[in-house]
Amino acid sequence: MDAARWANEWGVNAGDRVAVAIAPGTGLGLAVDGRSTCLDGDDPSAIVAELEATVGPRWCWWDRSTADRLVADGVSVARCWDVLTVHRLLRGGWRASVAEAWARLHDLPLDRLPVEGQLDLLGGGDDGDADEAVRPDGYLRPDWIAGGWASSPERVAAWAAVVDRVVAMQHALIGQRPDPARTQSTAHAESVAEFLCAELTAHGLPFDTAEAQRIIGDAVGPRALDERSEEVARAERDAEVLRHVGPGADYDLRNPADVKALLRRASIDVPDTRAWRLERLADAHPVVPALLRWRKAERISTTYGYRWLDEHVHDGRLRGAWTSSDGAAGRMTASAGLHNLPAEMRPAVAADDGCVFVRADLGQIEPRVLAAVSGDPALVAATGEADLYAPVADRLRVERDVAKVAVLGAMYGATTGESAHALRGLEREYPTAMGFLADAASAGQRGDDV
């Protein structure tokens, strides 16, 4: 049966859920509402591409590996449902597996998850039919999870049926939420974000290598030929700072304590050497702007220099591994320093010919989102400033850095330390926003959606 005939006979329309299992050389497993089949074909991704173009369903799969396979085969989809991504949304946490997601949905103890090759010394020894995805004890077979599902068309169809069953169970859980439509919309968005991350990982960003080499060269000089020449260049950069405090200066600019001592020699006493604090003192002594320039050059040299180019830029593309949410903050992350690319390096990220690069500034995004969702008028007013923390600091009568720590601490649950006093000021000056955070925290503690 070809793809078009299958979609017509099964009544699949745009946006309908279609569970999929891709097994190159074996076929394409498809499942819809409890029915499953395997379409023959050496290139199952091509079948997905055909159905995407002619029908446009919502593709459902276990995890990122299917997205990676499709992207590698040049296939993009508009709608998808990633089981493990939705599992994290519903259950929380980051670490997840096919075995765990299945077990949690079926209320099976996680400490008894079977492992491939494990001998069941305590059980009765009845492992059931090896051609069934589910064992008699209710767990998924580890050998199927490890790839055994792809060994025959029958197994491929059965694996798609398992995905179909899991997605239906996740939809049932979403239906029990206080706002099912909103939760489902989030599940759709997070799944597509994970697919976009697969595309970003594979395709990378368009990158002008010549421009990057020029930027690096302006900051740290030409590419070092060996370790000795690299050490010489490093010493020369250090000397450009040390010369401003007189002869005999011997300070390690990479040691914060030494930097503070260096500044004291120039009659500048500061509690710390953070960039924003030093920028305010740029006119106090020539060593300060020299130190700020050195820091930018040092960052490029150590993190975004020639070695970084060699490791992450190939064929005019800057590549790193992208994920839609990390374990700590629950937000999109990327390796290769892509999230912290220095402003000086950003001109090297340039659109391909015939394309336009659309840039969105996400600076201070957390408090700006808080202002939008809470509707706190005072915080909304602060978002009109280029630096949101400055008006907040003015209202709280504290330094900007303290205000920033207080705002982020309130959002991430840090309520002690130097920002504790400022936190009380936030509750006084921004009661609507702080009340919104308190309600969200209570909802999370109850296990409700946040």
Short mmCIF file of C-alpha atoms in Angstrom, two decimals:
data_model
loop_
_atom_site.label_atom_id
_atom_site.label_comp_id
_atom_site.label_asym_id
_atom_site.label_seq_id
_atom_site.Cartn_x
_atom_site.Cartn_y
_atom_site.Cartn_z
CA MET A 1 0.00 0.00 0.00
CA ASP A 2 1.40 3.39 -0.93
CA ALA A 3 1.30 6.42 1.37
CA ALA A 4 -1.51 8.29 -0.38
CA ARG A 5 -3.76 5.24 -0.46
CA TRP A 6 -3.04 4.52 3.20
CA ALA A 7 -3.97 8.06 4.28
CA ASN A 8 -7.15 7.95 2.22
CA GLU A 9 -8.30 4.52 3.44
CA TRP A 10 -7.57 5.34 7.07
CA GLY A 11 -9.18 8.77 6.85
CA VAL A 12 -6.11 10.69 8.04
CA ASN A 13 -6.45 14.45 7.71
CA ALA A 14 -4.31 17.48 8.46
CA GLY A 15 -3.48 17.74 12.15
CA ASP A 16 -4.60 14.20 13.02
CA ARG A 17 -2.28 12.28 15.35
CA VAL A 18 -0.18 9.66 13.56
CA ALA A 19 2.28 7.59 15.59
CA VAL A 20 5.39 6.75 13.63
CA ALA A 21 8.34 4.36 13.88
CA ILE A 22 11.11 4.78 11.31
CA ALA A 23 13.22 1.74 10.49
CA PRO A 24 15.47 2.27 7.43
CA GLY A 25 15.62 -0.87 5.35
CA THR A 26 12.56 -2.35 7.05
CA GLY A 27 9.73 0.13 6.67
CA LEU A 28 7.64 2.84 8.24
CA GLY A 29 5.43 1.93 11.18
CA LEU A 30 2.21 3.94 11.36
CA ALA A 31 -0.53 3.84 13.99
CA VAL A 32 -3.77 5.78 14.33
CA ASP A 33 -6.41 5.28 17.03
CA GLY A 34 -5.40 1.71 17.83
CA ARG A 35 -4.79 0.57 14.23
CA SER A 36 -1.24 -0.02 13.03
CA THR A 37 0.63 -1.10 9.93
CA CYS A 38 4.06 -1.02 8.35
CA LEU A 39 4.53 0.49 4.90
CA ASP A 40 7.31 -1.21 3.00
CA GLY A 41 10.18 0.89 1.75
CA ASP A 42 13.94 1.23 1.98
CA ASP A 43 13.55 4.96 2.68
CA PRO A 44 10.80 5.43 5.29
CA SER A 45 11.74 9.09 5.77
CA ALA A 46 10.73 9.72 2.16
CA ILE A 47 7.27 8.33 2.97
CA VAL A 48 7.04 10.74 5.91
CA ALA A 49 8.00 13.58 3.58
CA GLU A 50 5.28 12.57 1.11
CA LEU A 51 2.60 12.39 3.81
CA GLU A 52 3.80 15.67 5.31
CA ALA A 53 3.40 17.38 1.94
CA THR A 54 0.03 15.85 1.04
CA VAL A 55 -1.68 15.43 4.43
CA GLY A 56 0.24 17.24 7.17
CA PRO A 57 -0.64 15.16 10.26
CA ARG A 58 0.77 15.61 13.75
CA TRP A 59 3.59 13.10 13.86
CA CYS A 60 4.00 11.32 17.19
CA TRP A 61 7.23 9.62 18.24
CA TRP A 62 9.10 8.54 21.32
CA ASP A 63 11.99 10.94 21.48
CA ARG A 64 14.55 13.16 19.77
CA SER A 65 16.13 10.25 17.89
CA THR A 66 13.26 10.24 15.38
CA ALA A 67 13.60 13.97 14.81
CA ASP A 68 17.34 13.54 14.31
CA ARG A 69 16.71 10.80 11.75
CA LEU A 70 14.23 12.89 9.77
CA VAL A 71 16.46 15.96 9.77
CA ALA A 72 19.44 13.87 8.65
CA ASP A 73 17.30 12.64 5.75
CA GLY A 74 16.29 16.18 4.80
CA VAL A 75 12.72 15.99 6.09
CA SER A 76 11.03 18.76 8.07
CA VAL A 77 7.60 18.58 9.71
CA ALA A 78 5.22 21.29 10.88
CA ARG A 79 3.49 19.41 13.70
CA CYS A 80 4.77 16.76 16.08
CA TRP A 81 4.38 15.17 19.51
CA ASP A 82 7.55 14.11 21.30
CA VAL A 83 6.61 11.63 24.05
CA LEU A 84 9.63 12.27 26.27
CA THR A 85 9.33 16.03 25.91
CA VAL A 86 5.68 15.84 26.97
CA HIS A 87 6.65 13.41 29.74
CA ARG A 88 8.99 16.06 31.18
CA LEU A 89 6.24 18.65 30.91
CA LEU A 90 3.76 16.46 32.78
CA ARG A 91 6.09 14.87 35.32
CA GLY A 92 8.86 17.42 35.78
CA GLY A 93 12.60 16.84 35.83
CA TRP A 94 14.95 16.38 32.92
CA ARG A 95 16.24 12.82 32.92
CA ALA A 96 13.77 10.59 31.15
CA SER A 97 13.78 7.44 29.08
CA VAL A 98 11.34 5.42 27.02
CA ALA A 99 11.29 2.75 29.74
CA GLU A 100 10.62 5.30 32.49
CA ALA A 101 7.90 7.16 30.58
CA TRP A 102 6.06 3.90 29.91
CA ALA A 103 6.43 2.74 33.53
CA ARG A 104 5.19 6.04 34.96
CA LEU A 105 2.13 5.98 32.71
CA HIS A 106 1.33 2.46 33.91
CA ASP A 107 2.13 3.05 37.62
CA LEU A 108 4.97 0.52 37.54
CA PRO A 109 7.81 0.79 40.11
CA LEU A 110 10.86 2.46 38.59
CA ASP A 111 13.24 0.46 40.79
CA ARG A 112 12.21 -2.70 38.93
CA LEU A 113 12.83 -1.42 35.41
CA PRO A 114 14.25 -4.37 33.45
CA VAL A 115 17.67 -4.05 31.88
CA GLU A 116 18.72 -5.70 28.64
CA GLY A 117 20.50 -8.98 29.37
CA GLN A 118 19.44 -8.95 33.02
CA LEU A 119 18.62 -12.34 34.56
CA ASP A 120 15.32 -12.43 36.45
CA LEU A 121 16.50 -14.36 39.52
CA LEU A 122 13.53 -13.38 41.67
CA GLY A 123 10.70 -13.70 39.16
CA GLY A 124 9.06 -16.81 37.84
CA GLY A 125 11.14 -16.80 34.69
CA ASP A 126 8.16 -16.23 32.38
CA ASP A 127 9.39 -13.58 29.97
CA GLY A 128 6.49 -14.11 27.60
CA ASP A 129 6.56 -13.82 23.83
CA ALA A 130 9.73 -12.09 22.60
CA ASP A 131 7.76 -10.69 19.67
CA GLU A 132 5.53 -8.71 22.02
CA ALA A 133 6.71 -5.22 22.98
CA VAL A 134 5.31 -5.53 26.50
CA ARG A 135 6.44 -8.17 28.99
CA PRO A 136 3.98 -10.11 31.17
CA ASP A 137 4.94 -7.88 34.13
CA GLY A 138 3.83 -4.79 32.20
CA TYR A 139 7.24 -3.31 31.41
CA LEU A 140 8.52 -2.65 27.90
CA ARG A 141 11.11 -5.13 26.71
CA PRO A 142 14.62 -3.63 27.03
CA ASP A 143 15.76 -5.31 23.81
CA TRP A 144 12.90 -3.67 21.92
CA ILE A 145 13.80 -0.27 23.38
CA ALA A 146 17.43 -0.86 22.38
CA GLY A 147 16.41 -1.27 18.73
CA GLY A 148 14.92 -4.74 18.53
CA TRP A 149 11.63 -3.19 17.46
CA ALA A 150 13.14 -2.47 14.02
CA SER A 151 14.02 -6.07 13.14
CA SER A 152 10.84 -6.88 11.17
CA PRO A 153 7.85 -5.09 9.62
CA GLU A 154 5.56 -6.67 12.23
CA ARG A 155 7.65 -5.31 15.07
CA VAL A 156 7.88 -1.88 13.46
CA ALA A 157 4.08 -1.73 13.24
CA ALA A 158 3.79 -2.93 16.85
CA TRP A 159 6.23 -0.25 18.04
CA ALA A 160 4.20 2.46 16.32
CA ALA A 161 1.13 1.04 18.08
CA VAL A 162 2.91 1.39 21.43
CA VAL A 163 3.65 5.05 20.67
CA ASP A 164 0.00 5.56 19.70
CA ARG A 165 -1.11 4.07 23.01
CA VAL A 166 1.30 6.20 25.03
CA VAL A 167 0.27 9.42 23.29
CA ALA A 168 -3.40 8.63 23.99
CA MET A 169 -2.57 8.15 27.67
CA GLN A 170 -0.69 11.44 27.78
CA HIS A 171 -3.67 13.18 26.21
CA ALA A 172 -5.89 11.66 28.89
CA LEU A 173 -3.60 13.05 31.60
CA ILE A 174 -3.67 16.47 29.98
CA GLY A 175 -7.47 16.29 29.98
CA GLN A 176 -7.36 16.10 33.78
CA ARG A 177 -5.43 19.37 34.09
CA PRO A 178 -7.20 22.56 35.22
CA ASP A 179 -6.63 24.10 31.77
CA PRO A 180 -6.30 21.19 29.30
CA ALA A 181 -6.28 23.34 26.17
CA ARG A 182 -3.41 25.44 27.44
CA THR A 183 -1.42 22.40 28.55
CA GLN A 184 -1.96 20.71 25.19
CA SER A 185 -0.84 23.85 23.38
CA THR A 186 2.31 23.86 25.50
CA ALA A 187 2.93 20.19 24.68
CA HIS A 188 2.64 20.98 20.97
CA ALA A 189 4.99 23.96 21.26
CA GLU A 190 7.60 22.11 23.31
CA SER A 191 7.58 19.17 20.91
CA VAL A 192 8.10 21.44 17.90
CA ALA A 193 10.86 23.26 19.80
CA GLU A 194 12.66 19.94 20.24
CA PHE A 195 12.37 19.31 16.50
CA LEU A 196 13.74 22.78 15.79
CA CYS A 197 16.66 21.94 18.06
CA ALA A 198 17.34 18.86 15.95
CA GLU A 199 17.43 21.10 12.88
CA LEU A 200 19.68 23.67 14.57
CA THR A 201 22.06 20.93 15.69
CA ALA A 202 22.29 19.46 12.21
CA HIS A 203 22.28 22.61 10.09
CA GLY A 204 23.96 25.08 12.44
CA LEU A 205 23.97 28.83 11.91
CA PRO A 206 25.31 30.58 8.79
CA PHE A 207 28.75 31.86 9.72
CA ASP A 208 31.21 34.17 8.00
CA THR A 209 34.54 32.55 8.86
CA ALA A 210 36.61 35.34 7.33
CA GLU A 211 34.78 37.95 9.41
CA ALA A 212 35.24 35.84 12.54
CA GLN A 213 38.97 35.54 11.88
CA ARG A 214 39.17 39.31 11.45
CA ILE A 215 37.36 39.90 14.76
CA ILE A 216 39.56 37.43 16.61
CA GLY A 217 42.67 38.89 15.01
CA ASP A 218 41.72 42.42 16.06
CA ALA A 219 41.22 41.23 19.63
CA VAL A 220 44.13 38.84 20.20
CA GLY A 221 46.40 39.13 17.18
CA PRO A 222 47.26 36.60 14.48
CA ARG A 223 46.90 32.86 15.00
CA ALA A 224 49.75 31.54 17.17
CA LEU A 225 52.08 29.09 15.45
CA ASP A 226 52.87 27.14 18.62
CA GLU A 227 52.45 27.19 22.41
CA ARG A 228 55.45 29.46 22.89
CA SER A 229 54.11 32.15 20.57
CA GLU A 230 50.72 31.83 22.26
CA GLU A 231 52.34 32.49 25.66
CA VAL A 232 54.15 35.52 24.26
CA ALA A 233 50.90 36.97 22.87
CA ARG A 234 49.20 36.39 26.21
CA ALA A 235 52.00 38.19 28.08
CA GLU A 236 51.79 41.11 25.66
CA ARG A 237 48.05 41.47 26.30
CA ASP A 238 48.68 41.44 30.05
CA ALA A 239 51.41 44.07 29.70
CA GLU A 240 48.98 46.50 28.05
CA VAL A 241 47.09 46.60 31.36
CA LEU A 242 49.98 46.38 33.82
CA ARG A 243 51.86 49.30 32.25
CA HIS A 244 49.22 51.69 33.58
CA VAL A 245 50.19 51.08 37.22
CA GLY A 246 53.91 51.62 36.87
CA PRO A 247 56.99 49.43 36.62
CA GLY A 248 57.36 46.25 38.63
CA ALA A 249 53.66 45.44 38.58
CA ASP A 250 53.24 41.68 38.87
CA TYR A 251 49.57 40.79 39.04
CA ASP A 252 47.65 37.82 37.69
CA LEU A 253 44.80 39.39 35.75
CA ARG A 254 42.94 36.08 35.82
CA ASN A 255 42.80 36.13 39.63
CA PRO A 256 40.06 38.42 41.07
CA ALA A 257 42.06 39.08 44.24
CA ASP A 258 45.06 40.20 42.20
CA VAL A 259 42.84 42.43 40.07
CA LYS A 260 41.48 44.13 43.19
CA ALA A 261 45.05 44.65 44.40
CA LEU A 262 45.97 46.09 41.01
CA LEU A 263 43.10 48.55 41.23
CA ARG A 264 44.04 49.56 44.77
CA ARG A 265 47.48 50.44 43.44
CA ALA A 266 45.64 52.90 41.19
CA SER A 267 43.72 54.21 44.25
CA ILE A 268 40.53 52.40 43.24
CA ASP A 269 38.93 50.32 45.99
CA VAL A 270 35.97 48.17 44.93
CA PRO A 271 34.11 45.30 46.64
CA ASP A 272 34.30 43.23 43.47
CA THR A 273 35.51 43.53 39.89
CA ARG A 274 32.28 42.94 37.98
CA ALA A 275 32.16 44.60 34.61
CA TRP A 276 29.19 46.86 35.34
CA ARG A 277 30.97 48.25 38.41
CA LEU A 278 34.22 48.89 36.57
CA GLU A 279 32.42 50.52 33.65
CA ARG A 280 31.21 53.24 36.04
CA LEU A 281 34.84 53.92 36.97
CA ALA A 282 36.19 54.09 33.41
CA ASP A 283 37.23 57.74 33.86
CA ALA A 284 38.87 57.20 37.25
CA HIS A 285 42.14 55.82 35.91
CA PRO A 286 43.47 54.57 32.52
CA VAL A 287 43.95 51.08 33.97
CA VAL A 288 40.17 50.57 34.15
CA PRO A 289 39.33 50.83 30.41
CA ALA A 290 42.51 48.87 29.68
CA LEU A 291 41.33 46.11 32.02
CA LEU A 292 37.89 46.05 30.41
CA ARG A 293 39.43 45.76 26.93
CA TRP A 294 41.72 43.00 28.19
CA ARG A 295 38.78 41.02 29.54
CA LYS A 296 37.00 41.08 26.20
CA ALA A 297 40.14 39.98 24.41
CA GLU A 298 40.83 37.28 27.00
CA ARG A 299 37.34 35.86 26.64
CA ILE A 300 37.70 35.66 22.90
CA SER A 301 41.16 34.14 23.21
CA THR A 302 40.20 31.43 25.71
CA THR A 303 36.63 30.62 24.67
CA TYR A 304 35.90 31.98 21.20
CA GLY A 305 39.29 32.06 19.56
CA TYR A 306 40.94 30.21 16.72
CA ARG A 307 40.61 26.84 18.45
CA TRP A 308 36.87 27.40 18.87
CA LEU A 309 36.61 28.18 15.15
CA ASP A 310 38.44 24.98 14.26
CA GLU A 311 36.20 22.86 16.49
CA HIS A 312 32.76 24.29 15.75
CA VAL A 313 32.77 25.97 12.33
CA HIS A 314 32.78 23.84 9.18
CA ASP A 315 31.43 24.45 5.69
CA GLY A 316 30.42 27.97 6.68
CA ARG A 317 28.15 26.78 9.52
CA LEU A 318 28.52 27.26 13.27
CA ARG A 319 27.29 24.11 15.00
CA GLY A 320 26.55 23.07 18.55
CA ALA A 321 24.19 20.63 20.26
CA TRP A 322 20.79 22.18 21.01
CA THR A 323 18.11 20.96 23.43
CA SER A 324 14.68 22.46 24.01
CA SER A 325 15.04 22.52 27.79
CA ASP A 326 17.85 21.82 30.22
CA GLY A 327 17.63 20.23 33.65
CA ALA A 328 18.41 23.33 35.70
CA ALA A 329 16.37 26.16 34.23
CA GLY A 330 13.98 24.41 31.84
CA ARG A 331 14.96 26.61 28.91
CA MET A 332 16.54 26.04 25.52
CA THR A 333 20.28 25.49 25.70
CA ALA A 334 23.16 24.95 23.31
CA SER A 335 26.75 23.83 23.50
CA ALA A 336 29.76 25.48 21.83
CA GLY A 337 29.07 28.70 23.73
CA LEU A 338 26.23 29.62 21.40
CA HIS A 339 24.14 31.15 24.20
CA ASN A 340 26.93 33.45 25.33
CA LEU A 341 28.46 34.52 22.05
CA PRO A 342 30.19 37.85 22.77
CA ALA A 343 28.68 40.90 21.11
CA GLU A 344 31.97 41.44 19.29
CA MET A 345 31.63 38.03 17.60
CA ARG A 346 27.99 38.31 16.56
CA PRO A 347 28.59 40.11 13.24
CA ALA A 348 30.13 36.84 12.03
CA VAL A 349 26.71 35.18 12.26
CA ALA A 350 25.40 36.36 8.91
CA ALA A 351 22.47 35.37 6.73
CA ASP A 352 23.04 33.29 3.62
CA ASP A 353 22.64 34.97 0.24
CA GLY A 354 18.98 35.69 -0.43
CA CYS A 355 18.03 35.36 3.25
CA VAL A 356 17.39 37.86 6.03
CA PHE A 357 18.56 37.29 9.59
CA VAL A 358 15.79 38.13 12.08
CA ARG A 359 17.22 38.94 15.49
CA ALA A 360 15.32 39.12 18.78
CA ASP A 361 16.97 40.61 21.85
CA LEU A 362 16.16 38.37 24.83
CA GLY A 363 18.10 40.44 27.35
CA GLN A 364 16.55 40.44 30.84
CA ILE A 365 13.86 38.14 29.47
CA GLU A 366 12.74 36.64 32.80
CA PRO A 367 11.55 39.83 34.53
CA ARG A 368 10.11 41.15 31.27
CA VAL A 369 7.99 38.00 30.95
CA LEU A 370 6.98 38.36 34.60
CA ALA A 371 5.83 41.92 33.92
CA ALA A 372 3.78 40.77 30.93
CA VAL A 373 2.05 37.80 32.58
CA SER A 374 1.45 39.45 35.95
CA GLY A 375 0.40 42.85 34.63
CA ASP A 376 2.12 44.64 37.51
CA PRO A 377 1.95 48.30 36.39
CA ALA A 378 5.19 49.36 38.10
CA LEU A 379 7.15 46.45 36.64
CA VAL A 380 5.57 47.01 33.22
CA ALA A 381 6.79 50.61 33.38
CA ALA A 382 10.31 49.38 34.15
CA THR A 383 10.32 47.30 30.95
CA GLY A 384 10.27 50.52 28.97
CA GLU A 385 13.89 51.11 29.96
CA ALA A 386 16.80 49.54 28.12
CA ASP A 387 18.09 48.31 31.49
CA LEU A 388 15.08 47.10 33.46
CA TYR A 389 17.08 46.68 36.67
CA ALA A 390 18.03 50.38 36.87
CA PRO A 391 14.51 51.71 37.67
CA VAL A 392 13.94 48.75 39.99
CA ALA A 393 17.11 49.66 41.88
CA ASP A 394 15.96 53.27 42.12
CA ARG A 395 12.60 52.26 43.61
CA LEU A 396 14.27 49.91 46.09
CA ARG A 397 17.08 52.38 46.90
CA VAL A 398 19.75 49.73 46.36
CA GLU A 399 22.56 49.20 43.88
CA ARG A 400 21.61 47.81 40.50
CA ASP A 401 23.45 44.53 41.10
CA VAL A 402 21.54 43.94 44.33
CA ALA A 403 18.25 44.69 42.56
CA LYS A 404 19.09 42.20 39.82
CA VAL A 405 19.94 39.46 42.31
CA ALA A 406 16.73 40.19 44.23
CA VAL A 407 14.50 40.03 41.15
CA LEU A 408 16.03 36.82 39.82
CA GLY A 409 16.16 35.37 43.33
CA ALA A 410 12.45 36.00 43.75
CA MET A 411 11.76 34.25 40.45
CA TYR A 412 14.04 31.26 41.07
CA GLY A 413 13.34 30.78 44.77
CA ALA A 414 16.48 32.28 46.34
CA THR A 415 15.15 34.32 49.26
CA THR A 416 18.19 34.60 51.54
CA GLY A 417 21.57 36.31 51.42
CA GLU A 418 22.37 39.88 50.42
CA SER A 419 19.18 40.25 48.40
CA ALA A 420 16.84 39.33 51.29
CA HIS A 421 16.32 42.97 52.32
CA ALA A 422 15.73 44.02 48.71
CA LEU A 423 13.27 41.16 48.35
CA ARG A 424 11.07 42.75 51.00
CA GLY A 425 11.27 45.94 48.98
CA LEU A 426 10.07 44.07 45.91
CA GLU A 427 7.04 42.86 47.81
CA ARG A 428 6.28 46.45 48.77
CA GLU A 429 6.95 48.10 45.39
CA TYR A 430 5.73 45.34 43.05
CA PRO A 431 2.92 43.58 44.96
CA THR A 432 1.10 42.29 41.87
CA ALA A 433 4.19 40.63 40.39
CA MET A 434 5.30 39.18 43.71
CA GLY A 435 1.80 37.91 44.41
CA PHE A 436 1.80 36.24 41.00
CA LEU A 437 5.07 34.47 41.87
CA ALA A 438 3.71 33.37 45.24
CA ASP A 439 0.59 31.91 43.61
CA ALA A 440 2.74 30.10 41.03
CA ALA A 441 4.95 28.64 43.76
CA SER A 442 1.90 27.41 45.67
CA ALA A 443 0.50 25.83 42.50
CA GLY A 444 3.77 24.02 41.89
CA GLN A 445 3.86 22.72 45.45
CA ARG A 446 0.36 21.32 45.00
CA GLY A 447 1.42 19.65 41.76
CA ASP A 448 -0.71 21.94 39.60
CA ASP A 449 0.36 23.60 36.37
CA VAL A 450 2.55 26.67 36.75
#
